[in-house]
Each structure stands twice: as structure tokens, then as C-alpha cells.
Short mmCIF file of C-alpha atoms in Angstrom, two decimals:
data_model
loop_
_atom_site.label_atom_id
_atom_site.label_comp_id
_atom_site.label_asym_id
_atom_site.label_seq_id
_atom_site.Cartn_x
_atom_site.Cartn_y
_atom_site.Cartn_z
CA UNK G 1 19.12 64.62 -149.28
CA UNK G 2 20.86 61.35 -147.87
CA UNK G 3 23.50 60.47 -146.31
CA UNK G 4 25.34 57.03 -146.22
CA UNK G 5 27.88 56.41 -143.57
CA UNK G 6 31.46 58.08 -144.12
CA UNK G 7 30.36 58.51 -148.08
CA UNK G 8 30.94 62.38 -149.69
CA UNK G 9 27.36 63.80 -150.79
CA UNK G 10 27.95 65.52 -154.45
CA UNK G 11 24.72 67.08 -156.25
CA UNK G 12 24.31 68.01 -159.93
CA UNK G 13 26.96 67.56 -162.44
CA UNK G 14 29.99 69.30 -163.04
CA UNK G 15 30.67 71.27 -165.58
CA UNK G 16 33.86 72.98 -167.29
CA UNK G 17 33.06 76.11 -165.45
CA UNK G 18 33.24 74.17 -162.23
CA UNK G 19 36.27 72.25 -163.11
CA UNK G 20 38.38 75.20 -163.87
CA UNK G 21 37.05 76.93 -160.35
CA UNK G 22 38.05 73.55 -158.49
CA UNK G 23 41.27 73.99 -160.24
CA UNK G 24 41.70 77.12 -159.61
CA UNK G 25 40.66 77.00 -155.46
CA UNK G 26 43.79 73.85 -155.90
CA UNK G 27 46.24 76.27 -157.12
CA UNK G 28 45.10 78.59 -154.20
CA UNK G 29 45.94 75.91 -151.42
CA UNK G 30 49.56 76.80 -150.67
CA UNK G 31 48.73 80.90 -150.49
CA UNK G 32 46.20 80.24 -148.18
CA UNK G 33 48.80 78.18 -145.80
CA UNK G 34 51.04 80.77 -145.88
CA UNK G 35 48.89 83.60 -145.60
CA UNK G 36 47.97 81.77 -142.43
CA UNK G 37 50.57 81.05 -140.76
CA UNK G 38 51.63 84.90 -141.49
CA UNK G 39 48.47 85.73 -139.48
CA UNK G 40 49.31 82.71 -136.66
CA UNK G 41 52.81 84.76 -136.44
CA UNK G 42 51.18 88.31 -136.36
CA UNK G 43 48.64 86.97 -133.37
CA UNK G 44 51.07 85.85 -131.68
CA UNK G 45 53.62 88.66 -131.95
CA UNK G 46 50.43 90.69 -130.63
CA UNK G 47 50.29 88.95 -127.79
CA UNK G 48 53.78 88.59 -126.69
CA UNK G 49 54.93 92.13 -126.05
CA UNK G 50 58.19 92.49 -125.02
CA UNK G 51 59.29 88.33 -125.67
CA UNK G 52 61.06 87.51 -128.16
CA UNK G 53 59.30 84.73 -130.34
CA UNK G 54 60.74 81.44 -131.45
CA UNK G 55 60.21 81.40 -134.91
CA UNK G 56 62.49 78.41 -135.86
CA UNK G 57 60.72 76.13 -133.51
CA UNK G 58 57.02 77.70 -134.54
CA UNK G 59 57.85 76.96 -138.33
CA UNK G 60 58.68 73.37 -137.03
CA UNK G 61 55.58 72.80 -135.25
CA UNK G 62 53.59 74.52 -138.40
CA UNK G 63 55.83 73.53 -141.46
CA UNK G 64 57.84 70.12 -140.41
CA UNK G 65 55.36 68.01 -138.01
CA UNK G 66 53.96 64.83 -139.26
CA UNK G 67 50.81 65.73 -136.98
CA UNK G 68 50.49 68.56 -138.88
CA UNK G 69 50.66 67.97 -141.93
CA UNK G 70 48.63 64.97 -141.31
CA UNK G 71 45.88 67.26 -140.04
CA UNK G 72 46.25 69.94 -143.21
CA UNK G 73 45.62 67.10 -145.44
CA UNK G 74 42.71 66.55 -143.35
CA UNK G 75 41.56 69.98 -143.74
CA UNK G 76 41.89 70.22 -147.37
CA UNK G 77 39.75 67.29 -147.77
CA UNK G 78 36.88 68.53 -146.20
CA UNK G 79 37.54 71.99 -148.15
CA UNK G 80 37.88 70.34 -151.30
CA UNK G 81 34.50 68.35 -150.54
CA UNK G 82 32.48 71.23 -149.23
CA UNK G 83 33.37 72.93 -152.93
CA UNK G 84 31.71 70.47 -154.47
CA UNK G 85 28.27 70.19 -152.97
CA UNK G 86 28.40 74.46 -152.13
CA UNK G 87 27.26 76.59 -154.86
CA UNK G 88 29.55 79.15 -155.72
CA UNK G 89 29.20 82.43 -156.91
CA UNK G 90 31.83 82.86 -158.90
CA UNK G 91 35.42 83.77 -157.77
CA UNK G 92 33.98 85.08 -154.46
CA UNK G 93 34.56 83.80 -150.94
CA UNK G 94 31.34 81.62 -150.09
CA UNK G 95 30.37 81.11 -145.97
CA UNK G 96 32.20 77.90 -146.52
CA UNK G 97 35.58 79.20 -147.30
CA UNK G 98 35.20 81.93 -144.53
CA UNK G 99 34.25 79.37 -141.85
CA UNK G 100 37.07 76.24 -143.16
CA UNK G 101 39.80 79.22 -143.32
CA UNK G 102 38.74 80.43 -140.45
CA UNK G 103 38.93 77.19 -138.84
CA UNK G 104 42.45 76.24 -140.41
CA UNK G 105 43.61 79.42 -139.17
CA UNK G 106 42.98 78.63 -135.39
CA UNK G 107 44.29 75.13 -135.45
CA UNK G 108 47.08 76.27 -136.75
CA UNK G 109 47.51 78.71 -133.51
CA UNK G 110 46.03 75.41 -131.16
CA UNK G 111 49.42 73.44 -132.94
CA UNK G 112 51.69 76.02 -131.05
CA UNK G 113 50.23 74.88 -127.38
CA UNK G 114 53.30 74.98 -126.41
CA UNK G 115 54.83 78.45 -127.63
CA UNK G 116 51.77 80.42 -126.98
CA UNK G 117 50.37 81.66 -124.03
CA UNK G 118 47.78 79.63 -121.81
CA UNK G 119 44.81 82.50 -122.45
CA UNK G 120 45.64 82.92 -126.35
CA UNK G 121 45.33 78.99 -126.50
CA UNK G 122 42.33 78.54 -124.48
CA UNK G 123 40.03 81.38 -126.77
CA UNK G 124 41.80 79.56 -129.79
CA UNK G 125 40.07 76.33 -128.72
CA UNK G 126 36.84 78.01 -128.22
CA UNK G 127 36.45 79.70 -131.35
CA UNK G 128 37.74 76.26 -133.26
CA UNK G 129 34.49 74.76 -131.57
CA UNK G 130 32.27 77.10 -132.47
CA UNK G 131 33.75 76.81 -135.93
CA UNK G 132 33.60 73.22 -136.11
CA UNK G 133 29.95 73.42 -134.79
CA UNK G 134 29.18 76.22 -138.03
CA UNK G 135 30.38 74.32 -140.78
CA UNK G 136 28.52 71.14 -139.61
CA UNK G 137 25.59 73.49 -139.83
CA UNK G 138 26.01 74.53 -143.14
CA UNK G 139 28.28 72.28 -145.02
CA UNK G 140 25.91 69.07 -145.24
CA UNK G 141 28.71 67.30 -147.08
CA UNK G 142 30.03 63.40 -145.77
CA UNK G 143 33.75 64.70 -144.68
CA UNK G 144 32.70 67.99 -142.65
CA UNK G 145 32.85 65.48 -139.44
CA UNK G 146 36.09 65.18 -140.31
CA UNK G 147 36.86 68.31 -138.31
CA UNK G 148 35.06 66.90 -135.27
CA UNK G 149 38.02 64.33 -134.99
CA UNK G 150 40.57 67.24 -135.27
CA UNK G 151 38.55 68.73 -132.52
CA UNK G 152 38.93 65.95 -130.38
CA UNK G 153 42.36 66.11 -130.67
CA UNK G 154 42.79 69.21 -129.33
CA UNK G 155 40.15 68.70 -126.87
CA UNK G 156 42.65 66.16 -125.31
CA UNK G 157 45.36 68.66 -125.10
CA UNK G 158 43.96 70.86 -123.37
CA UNK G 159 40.73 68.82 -121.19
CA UNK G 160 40.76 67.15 -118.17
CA UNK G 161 39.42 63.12 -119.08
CA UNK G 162 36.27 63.81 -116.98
CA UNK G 163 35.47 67.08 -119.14
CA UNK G 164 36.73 65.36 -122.37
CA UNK G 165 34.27 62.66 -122.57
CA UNK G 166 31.39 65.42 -121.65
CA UNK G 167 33.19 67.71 -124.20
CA UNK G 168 32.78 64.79 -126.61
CA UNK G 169 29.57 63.72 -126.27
CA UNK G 170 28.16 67.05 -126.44
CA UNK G 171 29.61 67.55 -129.83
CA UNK G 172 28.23 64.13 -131.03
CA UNK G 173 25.14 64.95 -129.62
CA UNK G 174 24.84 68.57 -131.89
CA UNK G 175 26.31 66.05 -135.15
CA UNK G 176 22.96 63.77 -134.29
CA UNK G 177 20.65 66.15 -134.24
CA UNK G 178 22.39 67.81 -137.39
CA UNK G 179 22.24 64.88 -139.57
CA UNK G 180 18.62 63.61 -138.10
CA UNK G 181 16.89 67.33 -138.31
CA UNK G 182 18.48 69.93 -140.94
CA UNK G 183 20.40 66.87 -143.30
CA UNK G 184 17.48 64.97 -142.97
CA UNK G 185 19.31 61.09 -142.80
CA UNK G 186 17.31 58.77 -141.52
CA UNK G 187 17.76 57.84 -138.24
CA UNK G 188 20.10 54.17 -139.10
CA UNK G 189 22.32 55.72 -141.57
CA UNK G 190 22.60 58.47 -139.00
CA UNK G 191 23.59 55.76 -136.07
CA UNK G 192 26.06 54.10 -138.58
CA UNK G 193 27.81 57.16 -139.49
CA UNK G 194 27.99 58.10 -135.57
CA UNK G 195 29.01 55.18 -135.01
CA UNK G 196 31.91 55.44 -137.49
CA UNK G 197 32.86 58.99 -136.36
CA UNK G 198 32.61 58.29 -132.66
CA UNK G 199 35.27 55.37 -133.59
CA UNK G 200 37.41 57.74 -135.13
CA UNK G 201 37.50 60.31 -132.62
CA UNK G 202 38.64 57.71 -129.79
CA UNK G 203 41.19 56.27 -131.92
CA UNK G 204 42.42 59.94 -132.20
CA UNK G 205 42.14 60.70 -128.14
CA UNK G 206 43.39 57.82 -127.48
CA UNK G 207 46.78 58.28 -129.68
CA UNK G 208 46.71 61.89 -128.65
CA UNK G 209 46.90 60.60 -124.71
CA UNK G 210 49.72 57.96 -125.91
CA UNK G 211 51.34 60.37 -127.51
CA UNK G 212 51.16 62.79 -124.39
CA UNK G 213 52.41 60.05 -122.56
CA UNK G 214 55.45 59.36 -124.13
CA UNK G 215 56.51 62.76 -124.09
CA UNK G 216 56.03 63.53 -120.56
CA UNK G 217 58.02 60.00 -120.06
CA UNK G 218 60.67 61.52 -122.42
CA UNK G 219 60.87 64.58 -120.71
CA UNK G 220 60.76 63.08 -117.33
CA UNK G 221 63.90 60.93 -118.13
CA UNK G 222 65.63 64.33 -119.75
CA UNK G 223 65.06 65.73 -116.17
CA UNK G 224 66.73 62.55 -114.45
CA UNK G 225 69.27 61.98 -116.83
CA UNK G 226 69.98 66.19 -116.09
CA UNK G 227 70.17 65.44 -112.64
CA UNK G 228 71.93 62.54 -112.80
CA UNK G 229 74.85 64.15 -114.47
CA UNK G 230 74.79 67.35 -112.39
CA UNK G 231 75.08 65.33 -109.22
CA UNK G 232 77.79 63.58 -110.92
CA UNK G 233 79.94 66.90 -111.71
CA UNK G 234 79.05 68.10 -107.95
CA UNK G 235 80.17 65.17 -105.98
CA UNK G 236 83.06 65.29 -108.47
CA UNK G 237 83.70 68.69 -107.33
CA UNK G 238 83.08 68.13 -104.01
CA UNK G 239 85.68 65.36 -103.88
CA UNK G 240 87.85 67.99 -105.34
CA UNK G 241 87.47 70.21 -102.49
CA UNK G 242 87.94 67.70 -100.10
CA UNK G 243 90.78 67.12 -101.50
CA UNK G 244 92.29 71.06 -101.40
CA UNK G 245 91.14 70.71 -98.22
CA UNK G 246 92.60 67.71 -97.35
CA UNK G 247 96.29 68.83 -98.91
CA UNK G 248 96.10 71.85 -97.21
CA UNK G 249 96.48 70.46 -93.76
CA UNK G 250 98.55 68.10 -95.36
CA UNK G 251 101.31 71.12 -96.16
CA UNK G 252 100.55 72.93 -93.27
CA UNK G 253 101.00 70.37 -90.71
CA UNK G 254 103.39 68.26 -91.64
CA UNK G 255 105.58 69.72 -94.46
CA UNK G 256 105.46 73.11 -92.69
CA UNK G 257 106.29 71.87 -89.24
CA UNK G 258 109.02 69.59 -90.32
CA UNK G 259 110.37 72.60 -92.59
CA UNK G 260 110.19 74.44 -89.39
CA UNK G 261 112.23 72.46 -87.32
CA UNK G 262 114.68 71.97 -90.06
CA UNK G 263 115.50 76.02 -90.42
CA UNK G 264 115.97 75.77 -86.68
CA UNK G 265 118.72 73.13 -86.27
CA UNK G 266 120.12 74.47 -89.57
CA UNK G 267 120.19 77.74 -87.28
CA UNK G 268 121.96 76.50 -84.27
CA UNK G 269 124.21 74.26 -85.86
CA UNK G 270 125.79 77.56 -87.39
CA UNK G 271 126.48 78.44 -84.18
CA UNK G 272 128.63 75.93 -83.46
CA UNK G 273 130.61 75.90 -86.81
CA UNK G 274 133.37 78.62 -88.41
CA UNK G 275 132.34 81.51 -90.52
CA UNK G 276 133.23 79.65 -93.82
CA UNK G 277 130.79 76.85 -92.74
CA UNK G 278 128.48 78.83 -91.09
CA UNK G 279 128.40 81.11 -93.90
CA UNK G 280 126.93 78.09 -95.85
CA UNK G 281 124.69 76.62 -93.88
CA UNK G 282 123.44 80.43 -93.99
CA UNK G 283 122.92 79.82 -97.28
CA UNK G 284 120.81 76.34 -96.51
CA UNK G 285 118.38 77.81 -93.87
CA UNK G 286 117.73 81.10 -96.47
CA UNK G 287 116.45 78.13 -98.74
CA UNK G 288 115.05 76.60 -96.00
CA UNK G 289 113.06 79.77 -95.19
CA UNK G 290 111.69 80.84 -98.84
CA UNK G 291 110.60 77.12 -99.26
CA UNK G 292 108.69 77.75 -96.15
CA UNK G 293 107.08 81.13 -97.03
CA UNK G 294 106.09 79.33 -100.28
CA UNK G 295 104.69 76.45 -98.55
CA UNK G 296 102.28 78.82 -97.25
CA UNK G 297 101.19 80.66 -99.97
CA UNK G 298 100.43 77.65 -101.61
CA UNK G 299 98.50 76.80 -98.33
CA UNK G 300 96.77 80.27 -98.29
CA UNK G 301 95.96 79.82 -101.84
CA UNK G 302 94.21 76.34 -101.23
CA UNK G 303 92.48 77.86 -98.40
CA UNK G 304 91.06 81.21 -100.36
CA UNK G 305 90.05 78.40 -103.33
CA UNK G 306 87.73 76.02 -100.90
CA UNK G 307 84.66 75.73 -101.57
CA UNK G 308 82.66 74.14 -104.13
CA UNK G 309 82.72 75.81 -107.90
CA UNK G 310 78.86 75.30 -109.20
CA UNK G 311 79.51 76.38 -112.98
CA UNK G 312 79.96 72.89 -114.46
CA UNK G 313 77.10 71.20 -112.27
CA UNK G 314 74.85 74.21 -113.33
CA UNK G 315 75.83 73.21 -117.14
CA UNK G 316 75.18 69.85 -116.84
CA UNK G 317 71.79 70.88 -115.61
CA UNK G 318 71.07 72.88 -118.74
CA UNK G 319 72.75 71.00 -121.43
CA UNK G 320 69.47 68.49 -122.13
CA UNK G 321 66.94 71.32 -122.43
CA UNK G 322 66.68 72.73 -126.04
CA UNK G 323 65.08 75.83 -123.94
CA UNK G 324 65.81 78.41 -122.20
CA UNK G 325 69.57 79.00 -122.76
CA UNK G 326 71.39 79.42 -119.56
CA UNK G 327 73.62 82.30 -118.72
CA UNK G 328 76.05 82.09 -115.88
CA UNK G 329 76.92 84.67 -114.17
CA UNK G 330 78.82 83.63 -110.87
CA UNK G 331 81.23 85.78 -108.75
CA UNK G 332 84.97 83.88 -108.25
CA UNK G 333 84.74 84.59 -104.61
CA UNK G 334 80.81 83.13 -104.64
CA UNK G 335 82.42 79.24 -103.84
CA UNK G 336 79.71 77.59 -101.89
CA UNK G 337 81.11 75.50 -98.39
CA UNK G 338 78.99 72.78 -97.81
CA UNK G 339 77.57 69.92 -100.66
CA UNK G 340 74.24 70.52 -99.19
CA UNK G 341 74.30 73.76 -100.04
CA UNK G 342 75.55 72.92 -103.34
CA UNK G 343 72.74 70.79 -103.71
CA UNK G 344 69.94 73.25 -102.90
CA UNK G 345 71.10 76.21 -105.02
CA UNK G 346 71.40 73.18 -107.82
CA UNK G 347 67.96 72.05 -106.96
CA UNK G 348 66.75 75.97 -107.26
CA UNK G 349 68.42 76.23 -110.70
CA UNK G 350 66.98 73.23 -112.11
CA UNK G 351 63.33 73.99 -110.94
CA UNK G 352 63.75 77.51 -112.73
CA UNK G 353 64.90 75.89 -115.92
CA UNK G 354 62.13 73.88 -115.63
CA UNK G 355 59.09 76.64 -114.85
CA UNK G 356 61.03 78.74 -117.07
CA UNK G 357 60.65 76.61 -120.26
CA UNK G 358 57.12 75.01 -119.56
CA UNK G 359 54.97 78.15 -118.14
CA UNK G 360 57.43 80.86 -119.58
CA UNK G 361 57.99 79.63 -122.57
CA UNK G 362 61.32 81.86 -122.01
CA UNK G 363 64.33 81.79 -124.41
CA UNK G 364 67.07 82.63 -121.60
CA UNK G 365 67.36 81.89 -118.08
CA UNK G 366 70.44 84.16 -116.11
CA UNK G 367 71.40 82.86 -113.20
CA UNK G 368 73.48 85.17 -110.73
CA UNK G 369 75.13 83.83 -107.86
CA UNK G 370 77.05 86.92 -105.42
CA UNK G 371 78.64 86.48 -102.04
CA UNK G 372 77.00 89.75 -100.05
CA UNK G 373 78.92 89.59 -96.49
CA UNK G 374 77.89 86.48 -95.10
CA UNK G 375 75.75 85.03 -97.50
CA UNK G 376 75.27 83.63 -100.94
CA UNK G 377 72.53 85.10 -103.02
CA UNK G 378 71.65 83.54 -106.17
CA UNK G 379 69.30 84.99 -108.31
CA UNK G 380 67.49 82.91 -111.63
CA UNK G 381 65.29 85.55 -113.76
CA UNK G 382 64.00 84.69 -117.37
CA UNK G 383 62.64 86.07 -120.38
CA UNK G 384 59.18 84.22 -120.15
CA UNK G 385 55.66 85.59 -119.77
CA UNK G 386 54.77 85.75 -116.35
CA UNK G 387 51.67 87.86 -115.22
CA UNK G 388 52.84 88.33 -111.50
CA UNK G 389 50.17 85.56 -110.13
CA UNK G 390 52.30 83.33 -108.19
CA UNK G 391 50.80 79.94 -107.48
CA UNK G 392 53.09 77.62 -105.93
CA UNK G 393 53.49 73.87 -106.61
CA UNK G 394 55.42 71.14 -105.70
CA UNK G 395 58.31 72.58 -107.16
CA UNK G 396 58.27 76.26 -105.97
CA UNK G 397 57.38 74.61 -102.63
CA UNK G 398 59.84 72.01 -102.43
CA UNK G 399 62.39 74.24 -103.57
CA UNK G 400 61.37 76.74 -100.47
CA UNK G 401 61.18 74.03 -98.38
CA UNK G 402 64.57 72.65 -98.96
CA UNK G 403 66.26 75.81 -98.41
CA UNK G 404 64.79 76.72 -95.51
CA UNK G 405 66.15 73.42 -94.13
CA UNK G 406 69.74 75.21 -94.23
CA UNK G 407 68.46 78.37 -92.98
CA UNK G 408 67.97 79.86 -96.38
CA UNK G 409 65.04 81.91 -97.58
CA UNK G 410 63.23 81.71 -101.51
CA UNK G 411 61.83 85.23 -102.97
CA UNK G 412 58.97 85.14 -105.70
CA UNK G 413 58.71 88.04 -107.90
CA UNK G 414 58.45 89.31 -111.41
CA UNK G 415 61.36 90.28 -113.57
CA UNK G 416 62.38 92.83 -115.08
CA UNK G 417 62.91 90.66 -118.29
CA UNK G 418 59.12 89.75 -117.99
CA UNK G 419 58.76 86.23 -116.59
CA UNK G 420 59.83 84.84 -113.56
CA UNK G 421 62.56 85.92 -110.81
CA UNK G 422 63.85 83.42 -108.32
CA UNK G 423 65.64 85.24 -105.35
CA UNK G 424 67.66 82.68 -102.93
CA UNK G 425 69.73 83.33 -99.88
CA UNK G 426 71.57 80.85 -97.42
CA UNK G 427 73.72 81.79 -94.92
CA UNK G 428 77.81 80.72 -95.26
CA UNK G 429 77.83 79.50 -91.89
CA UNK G 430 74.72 77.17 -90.32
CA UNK G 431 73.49 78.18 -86.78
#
């Protein structure tokens, strides 16, 4: 048997028999997708017990992606081409169908990286290898590489660029020693295929690690533009604050002195007058008076309300992220006293959206914040998949960091939700 580079290898002729199987294993094509993704969905329900699942944004990473459909039509290619050169008996299953649906089956569970857990992903990957490396073995037909640049693909995902290029030529190196040994190709049409392939498969990393790129860019600028807006609605509230603040002194030392001294000239003139006019001016410092006992329930009101509200800041910090939904649950009397503060329990919130929808993946984040004697507590706890293994980076320890700057503390734990609980405390008054 030969091989010329990137050319299908077909044997014997085909006959009406074969024709109406071909036809047949066509009509056959859209069952098989969605008896597979019913199995992706069942694996992954298996694996996730106790989270809820996002099926909308799984059937959009299965059903709706140009990358994936791109890749099926991939797939079926090779399929359709191994049918041809594999002899079949009859309307059974041959090895080939068991090891391309097999295949199809976990790249469809490598396409939800991003939904599924680290682990599931990982042995998903491995067994795609594997897979990749059996139908080379014993599908001898021209498009079966074709599944080594899918490979690569996913090898990019998930590899560091040191272990990539090993990853890669290792591979190449097993497709080599296919074609030269068991497909017996001579040893130039085996180079010129390689060659072809290897092309392939670094136009595919290297779009893959664009691709990447862009969306880490994309989400980086979602984070800023997040921030951005959140610091806008705090200093917004802060100048809000400072302004209670401000009019509270305002009415209290001014208005409510002069009111003051009013009631008490309107008082000792009615000493000096008759009853008929001292009867009114009665009348004027009774005014006088309620005006001033309002004065300073206005004042006490202003004072009871200082403090800076977080609620709007928080939902500015949310609003960007399609996940997790945030749930606010904030005490009335909880208003924090100082923008730094503010700032740090912000800073906390955002770095728990942000764990919280890239290691969860959780649906819902609740964040708590109480006022327990002389401290605030707020508390962030999704619905992720944590395993209790804490391992700190920058932004669990920047996050510590920063509050212990205001005397605060940061508590690490699992919740009771199953993924991640955030426990912070800062003191109402700074020592």
C-alpha cells in the first residue's frame, strides 16, 4: 500500500451494497451527535454532585461554536474516509467506528474546558491521545492525521509551550514510524506528508494561542472596565457621604446655634412685653423650639445614615460577568466608615467573583456583609466545586494582604454550597 502526501487511500471498488451502507452510516451522523452529547451531559452530571450544571452555555459550546462545528466536520471526514478503505461486516460496529466515536465523544467533553472540572478534563485529554494514537494504528487511510491536528489543539489548551512542542513531536514521531513501518510509504512520501501535517498542526497551535490570547485580553479589559465602574459608583458614594457628613455639621452648628439664640431673645423679650404680646411671641419661640427639635432629628438621622452604602459598587462589579450571579445580602446598619475600607471589601468581592467563575465554575456567588459589635464581617460563598485544597495566589494573597493593612483578617474555607467561602473582618475603628 502507498501513500501520497495529504491524498485519501481507497482499495477495491464499490459496489451497490457498499453505497447503500455509506448511505446509510450518512443518515446515522446526526444520532450519533446527539447520542453523544447525551453521554458528554451524563459524564458530567456524574461528576458534579451537588452543582447545578449549565446546560444553556454547554449546548453553546457543543451545538453553536464555529470551533466546533469546524472540528465535527473534521471528524466526519476522517469517519467517512476510514469507511471506505475498512471492510465492513455488515451493519455491525467495526474497531473503526468504536475508536472515531469514541474519540468524538471525548472531544466533545475536552470542548467544555471550561464547564468541567480540571481532573475530568485532564483524563479526557489522555484518553483522546491514546485514541488518536489507535486509529492511526489501524485506520491506514490519508485523513486519519487529521485527528492529530485536533489533538494539537487541545494540547495547547491545556500544555505548557515547553511540554507542547515535546507533546508534539512525540506524536509526529509515532505518525513516522506508522506510515514508514506498518503503512509501508516510502520514506519521501512519508517526509512530504509530515511535512504537510506538521504545517497544519502549527497553523492550528498557533491560532489556538491567538485565540487564547484575545480572550484573556478580553477578559482582562471586562475586569478593568468592572473596576473602573465600581470605583466610579464608590467615590460617587463616598462624595455622598461626605456630603451627609458635611451638612450635618452644617445644621448642627450653625442653623442649630443660631436657632438657639433666637428662642432665647424671643424668650426674654416676653419678659419685657404685656400678656397680649407676650402671649404671641409665646407662640414664635414654640415654633422656634419644634423647628429646633426637628433640626436635630434631621441631624441624628444624617448621623445614623454615614457611612458608605456598598450595594451599587458591588453591582457594578458583577454586572460584566455572564457568571456567577451575585446575591446581595447586606445589613442596613452594615454602612462601612472609611473609602479604604470600602475599597478592600470591594477588592475581596471582586477577587471571589473572579475565583468563583474561573476555578468554580459556580452559578451564584452570595455575598453577606453584617455589622457584629465592632466590626464588619463580610462573607462571599459560591456554588462552585472546590475540593478544600487551598492554594493561594496573587489574588487570595493580595486580597489578605490588603486587609490586613487596615487591621482586617481573610478566612479560607469550604462552603456549605460546595465551592469556595471567603470570610473577611475589619475593625470599624483603626488602632
Amino acid at each position: 500500500m502507498s501513500l501520497s502526501p495529504l491524498v485519501n487511500v481507497t482499495t477495491g471498488s464499490t459496489t451497490a451494497q457498499d453505497r447503500s451502507g455509506a448511505e446509510s452510516q450518512e443518515r446515522r451522523v446526526p444520532k450519533v451527535m446527539t447520542f453523544s452529547y447525551t453521554v458528554v451531559v451524563a459524564i458530567r452530571g456524574g461528576y458534579t454532585v451537588g452543582m447545578k450544571f449549565d446546560w444553556k452555555l454547554a449546548a453553546r459550546e457543543l451545538l453553536a461554536s464555529p470551533l466546533a462545528w469546524a472540528s465535527y466536520l473534521a471528524w466526519a471526514a476522517v469517519w467517512l474516509t476510514a469507511m471506505a478503505v475498512v471492510d465492513r461486516p455488515g451493519p455491525l460496529l467495526t474497531l473503526a467506528d468504536i475508536l472515531l466515536f469514541a474519540f468524538l465523544l471525548c472531544w466533545m467533553v475536552c470542548l467544555l474546558d471550561d464547564l468541567i472540572p480540571r481532573r475530568v478534563y485532564d483524563a479526557s485529554l489522555i484518553a483522546l491521545t491514546l485514541l488518536t494514537a489507535l486509529a492511526l494504528w489501524f485506520i491506514p487511510a490519508g485523513s486519519t492525521p487529521i485527528l492529530l491536528i485536533l489533538l494539537a489543539t487541545q494540547f495547547t489548551n491545556r500544555l505548557s509551550p515547553t511540554f507542547l512542542v515535546l507533546s508534539l513531536v512525540a506524536v509526529n514521531l509515532y505518525f513516522a514510524g506508522l506510515m514508514i513501518g506498518p503503512w509501508g510509504i516510502s520514506v519521501r512520501n512519508a517526509g512530504l506528508t509530515m511535512l504537510g501535517f506538521v504545517g497544519f498542526q502549527l497553523f492550528a497551535v498557533l491560532v489556538m494561542r491567538y485565540a487564547r490570547k484575545a480572550e484573556q485580553m478580553a477578559e482582562d479589559l471586562q475586569s478593568v472596565n468592572a473596576r473602573l465602574l465600581a470605583t466610579r459608583s464608590l467615590l460617587a458614594e463616598t462624595a455622598r457621604d461626605h456630603e451627609r457628613l458635611r451638612l450635618s455639621r452644617e445644621l448642627h452648628d450653625v442653623a442649630g446655634h443660631k436657632l438657639t439664640a433666637l428662642k432665647l431673645n424671643l424668650r426674654g423679650l416676653a419678659r419685657r412685653l404685656d400678656d397680649d404680646a407676650a402671649m404671641e411671641v409665646g407662640k414664635a419661640t414654640d415654633l422656634a423650639d419644634e423647628l429646633l427639635q426637628d433640626l436635630r432629628s434631621v441631624v441624628r438621622h444624617l448621623r445614623n445614615t454615614e457611612g458608605i452604602d456598598l450595594a451599587e459598587s458591588l453591582r457594578e462589579v458583577a454586572r460584566p460577568l455572564p457568571r456567577p450571579r451575585l446575591e446581595l445580602h447586606l445589613d442596613e446598619h452594615a454602612r462601612v466608615p472609611r473609602a479604604d475600607q470600602a475599597e478592600a471589601l470591594l477588592r475581596t468581592v471582586q477577587e471571589a467573583l473572579t475565583n468563583a467563575a474561573r476555578h468554580g465554575p459556580a452559578e451564584t456567588l452570595h455575598v453577606r456583609l453584617d455589622r457584629h459589635a465592632d466590626q464588619l464581617v463580610l462573607t462571599a460563598e459560591d456554588d462552585g466545586d472546590f475540593d478544600g485544597n487551598v492554594r493561594p495566589g496573587n489574588g487570595l494573597t493580595g486580597m489578605r494582604e490588603r486587609l490586613a493593612e487596615l487591621d482586617g483578617t481573610l478566612e479560607i474555607s469550604q462552603s456549605d454550597l460546595g465551592g469556595l467561602k471567603l470570610v473577611a473582618t475589619l475593625p470599624l475603628e483603626l488602632n
